[in-house]
XYZ file of C-alpha atoms in Angstrom:
412
model
C -6.810 -94.997 -13.010
C -5.770 -95.745 -9.464
C -3.709 -98.905 -9.338
C -0.387 -100.602 -9.821
C 2.011 -98.968 -12.310
C 2.843 -102.381 -13.756
C -0.859 -102.971 -14.467
C -1.150 -99.562 -16.157
C 1.591 -100.556 -18.601
C -0.479 -103.477 -19.901
C -2.655 -102.954 -23.005
C -6.437 -103.085 -23.247
C -7.535 -106.120 -25.272
C -10.554 -105.680 -27.555
C -11.998 -108.945 -28.845
C -14.002 -108.350 -32.026
C -13.393 -106.536 -35.298
C -16.900 -105.272 -36.037
C -18.036 -101.645 -35.971
C -18.181 -101.296 -32.182
C -14.856 -103.035 -31.619
C -13.016 -100.885 -34.143
C -14.643 -97.616 -33.071
C -13.747 -98.407 -29.462
C -10.162 -99.187 -30.445
C -9.978 -95.913 -32.394
C -11.394 -93.894 -29.485
C -9.067 -95.446 -26.909
C -6.088 -94.973 -29.242
C -7.035 -91.322 -29.764
C -7.168 -90.823 -25.994
C -3.742 -92.346 -25.476
C -4.927 -95.899 -24.667
C -3.532 -98.164 -27.413
C -4.883 -100.883 -27.960
C -21.832 -110.120 -44.670
C -22.316 -106.407 -45.609
C -25.338 -104.252 -44.767
C -26.439 -100.689 -44.191
C -26.797 -99.301 -40.673
C -28.579 -96.185 -39.483
C -26.873 -93.490 -37.427
C -29.377 -91.123 -35.838
C -29.809 -90.101 -32.180
C -26.262 -91.228 -31.269
C -24.506 -89.545 -34.210
C -22.881 -86.941 -31.947
C -21.398 -89.728 -29.841
C -19.611 -91.206 -32.845
C -18.289 -87.759 -33.742
C -16.917 -87.395 -30.223
C -15.380 -90.875 -30.205
C -13.429 -90.561 -33.451
C -12.535 -86.873 -33.175
C -13.037 -83.782 -35.306
C -10.400 -84.566 -37.928
C -11.667 -88.079 -38.638
C -15.284 -86.901 -38.563
C -14.594 -84.616 -41.514
C -14.268 -87.794 -43.588
C -17.283 -89.731 -42.254
C -18.852 -89.540 -45.720
C -16.351 -92.256 -46.710
C -18.439 -94.694 -44.649
C -21.860 -93.654 -45.955
C -23.926 -95.691 -48.388
C -24.032 -92.562 -50.565
C -20.858 -90.539 -49.940
C -22.170 -87.659 -52.068
C -25.357 -87.014 -50.106
C -25.288 -84.192 -47.584
C -27.395 -85.071 -44.516
C -30.217 -82.729 -43.576
C -31.093 -81.890 -39.953
C -34.234 -84.024 -40.335
C -35.180 -86.726 -42.820
C -38.519 -88.546 -43.030
C -38.708 -92.327 -43.135
C -41.865 -93.695 -44.801
C -43.805 -96.615 -43.321
C -46.234 -98.105 -45.838
C -48.877 -100.824 -45.851
C -47.105 -103.835 -47.346
C -50.290 -105.077 -49.007
C -51.729 -101.879 -50.487
C -48.791 -99.452 -50.564
C -50.809 -96.930 -48.544
C -48.682 -94.534 -46.509
C -49.137 -95.268 -42.803
C -46.683 -92.725 -41.413
C -43.628 -90.621 -42.202
C -41.413 -90.594 -39.143
C -38.957 -87.719 -38.649
C -35.391 -88.818 -37.984
C -32.854 -86.269 -36.782
C -29.226 -86.325 -37.929
C -29.751 -89.469 -39.999
C -26.813 -91.020 -41.798
C -26.912 -94.425 -43.466
C -23.503 -96.079 -43.299
C -22.276 -99.274 -44.928
C -20.981 -101.699 -42.331
C -17.855 -102.652 -44.291
C -16.979 -98.993 -44.919
C -17.522 -98.048 -41.286
C -15.248 -100.910 -40.209
C -12.564 -99.801 -42.680
C -12.985 -96.183 -41.603
C -12.669 -97.091 -37.915
C -9.650 -99.339 -38.527
C -7.543 -96.641 -40.194
C -4.588 -95.437 -38.114
C -4.959 -98.197 -35.512
C -1.429 -99.237 -34.508
C -2.027 -102.821 -33.356
C -4.923 -104.458 -35.189
C -4.612 -108.233 -35.496
C -7.020 -110.070 -37.774
C -7.818 -113.759 -38.053
C -7.620 -114.510 -34.326
C -10.132 -116.908 -32.745
C -10.612 -116.657 -28.991
C -10.440 -120.015 -27.201
C -10.551 -119.060 -23.524
C -9.832 -116.343 -20.977
C -7.683 -116.641 -17.859
C -6.999 -114.279 -14.970
C -3.786 -113.643 -13.038
C -3.772 -114.809 -9.435
C -2.936 -111.294 -8.266
C -6.092 -109.977 -9.978
C -4.196 -107.406 -12.025
C -4.289 -108.843 -15.539
C -6.356 -110.913 -17.934
C -5.115 -113.144 -20.743
C -6.862 -114.031 -24.002
C -5.834 -117.415 -25.393
C -6.308 -117.959 -29.143
C -6.820 -121.029 -31.302
C -3.434 -120.607 -33.000
C -1.674 -121.149 -29.677
C -0.835 -117.498 -29.077
C -2.023 -115.364 -26.187
C -2.169 -111.713 -25.203
C -2.213 -110.287 -21.690
C -3.779 -106.971 -20.770
C -5.219 -104.965 -17.905
C -8.731 -105.115 -19.379
C -10.451 -107.344 -21.935
C -13.473 -105.912 -23.752
C -15.771 -108.275 -25.613
C -17.001 -106.542 -28.771
C -17.423 -109.773 -30.700
C -21.047 -109.594 -31.767
C -24.314 -111.317 -30.990
C -22.760 -114.792 -30.749
C -20.006 -113.467 -28.482
C -17.388 -115.970 -27.351
C -16.438 -113.588 -24.547
C -20.042 -113.624 -23.289
C -19.966 -117.414 -23.365
C -16.795 -117.400 -21.283
C -18.415 -115.089 -18.730
C -21.809 -116.742 -18.208
C -21.460 -120.207 -19.723
C -22.771 -121.683 -22.959
C -26.404 -122.102 -21.897
C -26.919 -118.657 -20.370
C -24.996 -116.956 -23.189
C -27.349 -118.395 -25.818
C -29.583 -115.856 -27.537
C -33.356 -115.985 -27.139
C -34.931 -117.296 -30.334
C -37.979 -115.331 -31.460
C -40.853 -116.642 -33.625
C -39.819 -114.484 -36.581
C -37.567 -115.025 -39.594
C -36.373 -112.824 -42.454
C -34.823 -113.358 -45.861
C -32.674 -110.485 -47.117
C -31.551 -110.036 -50.702
C -29.007 -107.611 -52.134
C -29.155 -106.765 -55.832
C -28.747 -104.155 -58.553
C -31.555 -103.286 -60.959
C -31.953 -101.592 -64.370
C -31.091 -97.895 -64.202
C -34.618 -96.501 -64.568
C -35.990 -98.843 -61.929
C -33.094 -98.132 -59.570
C -33.814 -94.392 -59.808
C -37.515 -94.957 -59.125
C -36.719 -97.075 -56.056
C -34.613 -94.312 -54.592
C -37.471 -91.820 -54.833
C -39.643 -93.866 -52.459
C -37.734 -92.826 -49.342
C -35.770 -89.889 -50.799
C -32.776 -89.093 -48.599
C -33.952 -91.311 -45.739
C -32.867 -94.156 -48.066
C -35.000 -96.762 -46.254
C -38.708 -97.597 -46.228
C -40.607 -100.106 -44.079
C -43.550 -102.177 -45.353
C -45.453 -104.011 -42.571
C -48.096 -106.326 -44.060
C -51.544 -106.933 -42.488
C -51.134 -110.685 -43.069
C -48.489 -110.941 -40.325
C -45.452 -110.179 -42.469
C -43.084 -107.267 -42.968
C -40.875 -105.995 -45.775
C -38.297 -103.278 -46.236
C -36.279 -101.618 -48.977
C -33.074 -99.658 -48.539
C -30.250 -98.316 -50.658
C -27.172 -100.238 -49.542
C -24.549 -98.733 -51.839
C -24.874 -95.714 -54.112
C -21.196 -94.907 -54.521
C -21.337 -95.052 -58.344
C -23.526 -91.968 -58.508
C -23.694 -91.623 -62.310
C -24.610 -95.258 -62.943
C -27.842 -96.198 -61.151
C -27.650 -99.683 -62.644
C -24.701 -100.247 -60.303
C -26.477 -99.059 -57.161
C -27.067 -101.898 -54.753
C -30.319 -102.290 -52.873
C -31.243 -104.500 -49.959
C -34.789 -105.741 -49.528
C -36.281 -108.309 -47.224
C -39.464 -110.150 -46.430
C -40.062 -111.408 -42.906
C -42.780 -113.558 -41.396
C -43.870 -115.503 -38.335
C -42.106 -118.834 -37.821
C -41.748 -120.730 -34.553
C -38.280 -121.733 -33.319
C -39.318 -125.344 -33.954
C -40.208 -124.577 -37.570
C -36.918 -122.743 -37.994
C -34.950 -125.678 -36.584
C -36.762 -128.116 -38.874
C -35.917 -126.054 -41.960
C -32.276 -125.823 -40.943
C -32.172 -129.573 -40.309
C -33.683 -130.152 -43.756
C -30.687 -128.367 -45.260
C -32.524 -125.684 -47.223
C -30.202 -124.222 -49.852
C -29.815 -120.602 -50.940
C -32.024 -121.389 -53.913
C -34.646 -122.901 -51.585
C -34.577 -119.798 -49.408
C -34.945 -117.517 -52.422
C -37.849 -119.575 -53.732
C -39.514 -119.390 -50.319
C -39.010 -115.612 -50.098
C -40.268 -115.054 -53.638
C -43.455 -116.888 -52.739
C -43.915 -114.740 -49.626
C -43.214 -111.552 -51.604
C -46.154 -112.210 -53.943
C -48.469 -110.970 -51.193
C -46.739 -107.568 -51.133
C -47.354 -104.504 -53.239
C -44.579 -103.119 -55.391
C -41.713 -102.460 -55.037
C -41.178 -105.328 -52.569
C -42.834 -107.859 -54.880
C -41.068 -106.565 -57.986
C -37.614 -106.563 -56.365
C -37.944 -110.281 -55.703
C -39.543 -111.006 -59.095
C -36.566 -109.500 -60.912
C -34.079 -111.838 -59.267
C -32.900 -114.868 -61.253
C -33.470 -118.206 -59.531
C -29.724 -118.653 -59.065
C -29.196 -115.267 -57.359
C -26.564 -115.748 -54.655
C -26.896 -112.748 -52.342
C -29.679 -114.274 -50.270
C -29.483 -114.289 -46.465
C -32.011 -116.036 -44.215
C -31.959 -115.955 -40.416
C -34.159 -116.225 -37.372
C -34.545 -113.164 -35.165
C -33.099 -113.293 -31.662
C -31.902 -111.172 -28.746
C -30.163 -111.273 -25.351
C -31.201 -109.040 -22.461
C -28.315 -107.964 -20.159
C -30.731 -106.656 -17.522
C -32.040 -110.129 -16.632
C -30.667 -111.348 -13.274
C -29.543 -114.640 -14.803
C -27.480 -112.719 -17.380
C -25.359 -110.810 -14.872
C -21.704 -111.725 -15.304
C -18.659 -111.565 -13.049
C -16.312 -108.903 -14.421
C -13.499 -110.243 -12.223
C -12.947 -106.956 -10.407
C -12.993 -104.946 -13.599
C -10.801 -107.154 -15.776
C -13.434 -107.978 -18.411
C -16.683 -106.557 -19.794
C -18.937 -106.535 -22.863
C -20.070 -103.811 -25.286
C -22.450 -103.536 -28.231
C -24.016 -106.660 -29.682
C -21.895 -108.826 -27.399
C -23.740 -107.274 -24.444
C -27.198 -106.663 -25.892
C -28.046 -108.053 -29.353
C -31.491 -106.815 -30.354
C -33.878 -107.057 -33.284
C -33.284 -104.656 -36.145
C -36.622 -103.059 -37.065
C -36.106 -99.923 -34.943
C -32.444 -99.589 -35.873
C -31.222 -99.114 -32.300
C -28.296 -101.543 -32.082
C -25.492 -99.294 -33.312
C -26.745 -96.296 -31.338
C -26.775 -98.185 -28.047
C -23.380 -99.634 -28.880
C -22.069 -96.095 -29.343
C -23.447 -95.100 -25.932
C -21.564 -98.071 -24.459
C -18.341 -96.952 -26.117
C -18.747 -93.297 -25.204
C -19.393 -94.083 -21.545
C -16.593 -96.637 -21.318
C -14.027 -94.353 -22.949
C -15.124 -91.463 -20.733
C -14.649 -93.581 -17.606
C -11.311 -95.070 -18.647
C -9.826 -91.739 -19.697
C -11.192 -89.768 -16.722
C -10.928 -92.191 -13.792
C -10.924 -89.459 -11.111
C -9.009 -91.682 -8.711
C -11.333 -94.660 -9.030
C -10.032 -98.192 -9.416
C -10.586 -100.108 -12.637
C -13.070 -102.347 -10.815
C -15.105 -99.276 -9.821
C -15.004 -97.922 -13.374
C -16.220 -101.137 -14.988
C -18.916 -101.559 -12.330
C -20.115 -98.017 -13.094
C -20.161 -98.700 -16.839
C -22.162 -101.906 -16.433
C -24.583 -100.372 -13.920
C -25.646 -97.790 -16.523
C -25.556 -100.099 -19.526
C -27.676 -102.991 -18.249
C -31.013 -101.200 -17.654
C -30.618 -98.849 -20.614
C -29.812 -101.544 -23.158
C -32.163 -104.041 -21.530
C -35.085 -101.661 -22.004
C -34.334 -101.364 -25.721
C -33.875 -105.130 -26.161
C -37.375 -105.573 -24.734
C -38.870 -102.645 -26.652
C -37.340 -103.789 -29.941
C -38.676 -107.315 -29.387
C -42.164 -105.956 -28.708
C -41.895 -103.773 -31.795
C -40.799 -106.652 -34.039
C -43.618 -108.886 -32.805
C -46.204 -106.135 -33.361
C -44.946 -105.297 -36.870
C -45.677 -108.924 -37.822
C -49.124 -108.941 -36.193
C -51.541 -107.240 -38.589
C -54.052 -105.737 -36.116
C -51.267 -104.278 -33.957
C -49.029 -102.742 -36.635
C -50.226 -99.173 -36.140
C -49.725 -99.455 -32.361
C -46.131 -100.645 -32.668
C -43.283 -98.531 -31.242
C -41.952 -98.068 -34.781
C -45.165 -96.517 -36.069
C -45.686 -94.548 -32.858
C -42.126 -93.385 -32.158
C -40.063 -94.145 -35.247
C -36.339 -94.357 -34.500
C -36.514 -92.124 -31.408
C -34.651 -93.188 -28.288
C -36.396 -95.633 -25.973
C -40.029 -95.772 -24.955
C -40.310 -92.083 -24.140
C -40.230 -92.696 -20.383
C -36.500 -92.038 -20.019
C -34.236 -89.260 -21.252
C -31.864 -89.893 -24.132
C -28.407 -90.667 -22.695
C -25.662 -88.070 -23.109
C -28.078 -85.742 -24.878
C -25.763 -82.765 -24.367
C -22.562 -84.318 -25.648
C -19.692 -81.916 -26.039
C -17.755 -82.886 -29.168
C -14.018 -82.717 -28.467
């Protein structure tokens, strides 16, 4: 990077210890720049992750998978079924699919990092008068100064709030909610659940009465004891932001949320209905939330990167709805492009590098934020289910109008 030698000696600060933050830290470290659980799908961006973490680490990627013993096939087929009747609507091919467990991927990415500090809460960001450094100030009174600060701190990003202000940083609330449950089941039933999606490990169940369900294997590490496998299922439905706010204000408990979800699940065919029926009323692994997003391509969401001193990646830059499973893949594109720029500056200043990164990221990620929102709305709108991007395109990149980014990645 062209610039002052003193600036080059400063570290890169990565705010956020989720998957993107830790993978980015690992990739930068490997290139000489130090620096609630759920399953996630790796698919069209799998080669990018392999490139970011390196050949030696990639040999052990099975440590992060929901089933470490399963050998991925070149193509798996994800079933989409009618949530009311169980009729098969489509089987969508997914290339290079790997289901990873978020906690395992975080642990995997954190290994061998030399300077990982947990438990820090960002309070504010300040910039040196000479424009050559940025400082993160934490709630415990400590601070760290670096040549670049990267916000990888998730959908409710504090870094994003610092860059655009509280109001503009707020996510867009969508008229959809979901209640997820995680549970184990009797051995015979657990085995039968796994057969529904085979090695794709996830099935989607849009319901003609404006709802949607899903079932996925979250953890199959205890391969000889199916009764210990852990599954995640959810039911989702239409609910206005006002209705959501009223329920939150009413203080609905976990038990209330489970009761509500069980009632919704009665309209579904098995196995969605049965998975909820089998849960005791005091089951604790119940997670309700409203769907939301934030589009970085909107003019009002453009931030000042302070001449390349600060930027955003992953969910901090473009949180999106989950039905098409695109969040991690787009986060990996962010990381790949950013690492490539920072490690191959070709005489450009840091400001030029960060501007280049953001210029590519905004329209690419913005398109998927919009497409994923459209898809989620359509999956919960009975007459439009079969026209949704998920049913039409599955987990494929984008809308089909643009080429997949970095489609010829050379793994190094």
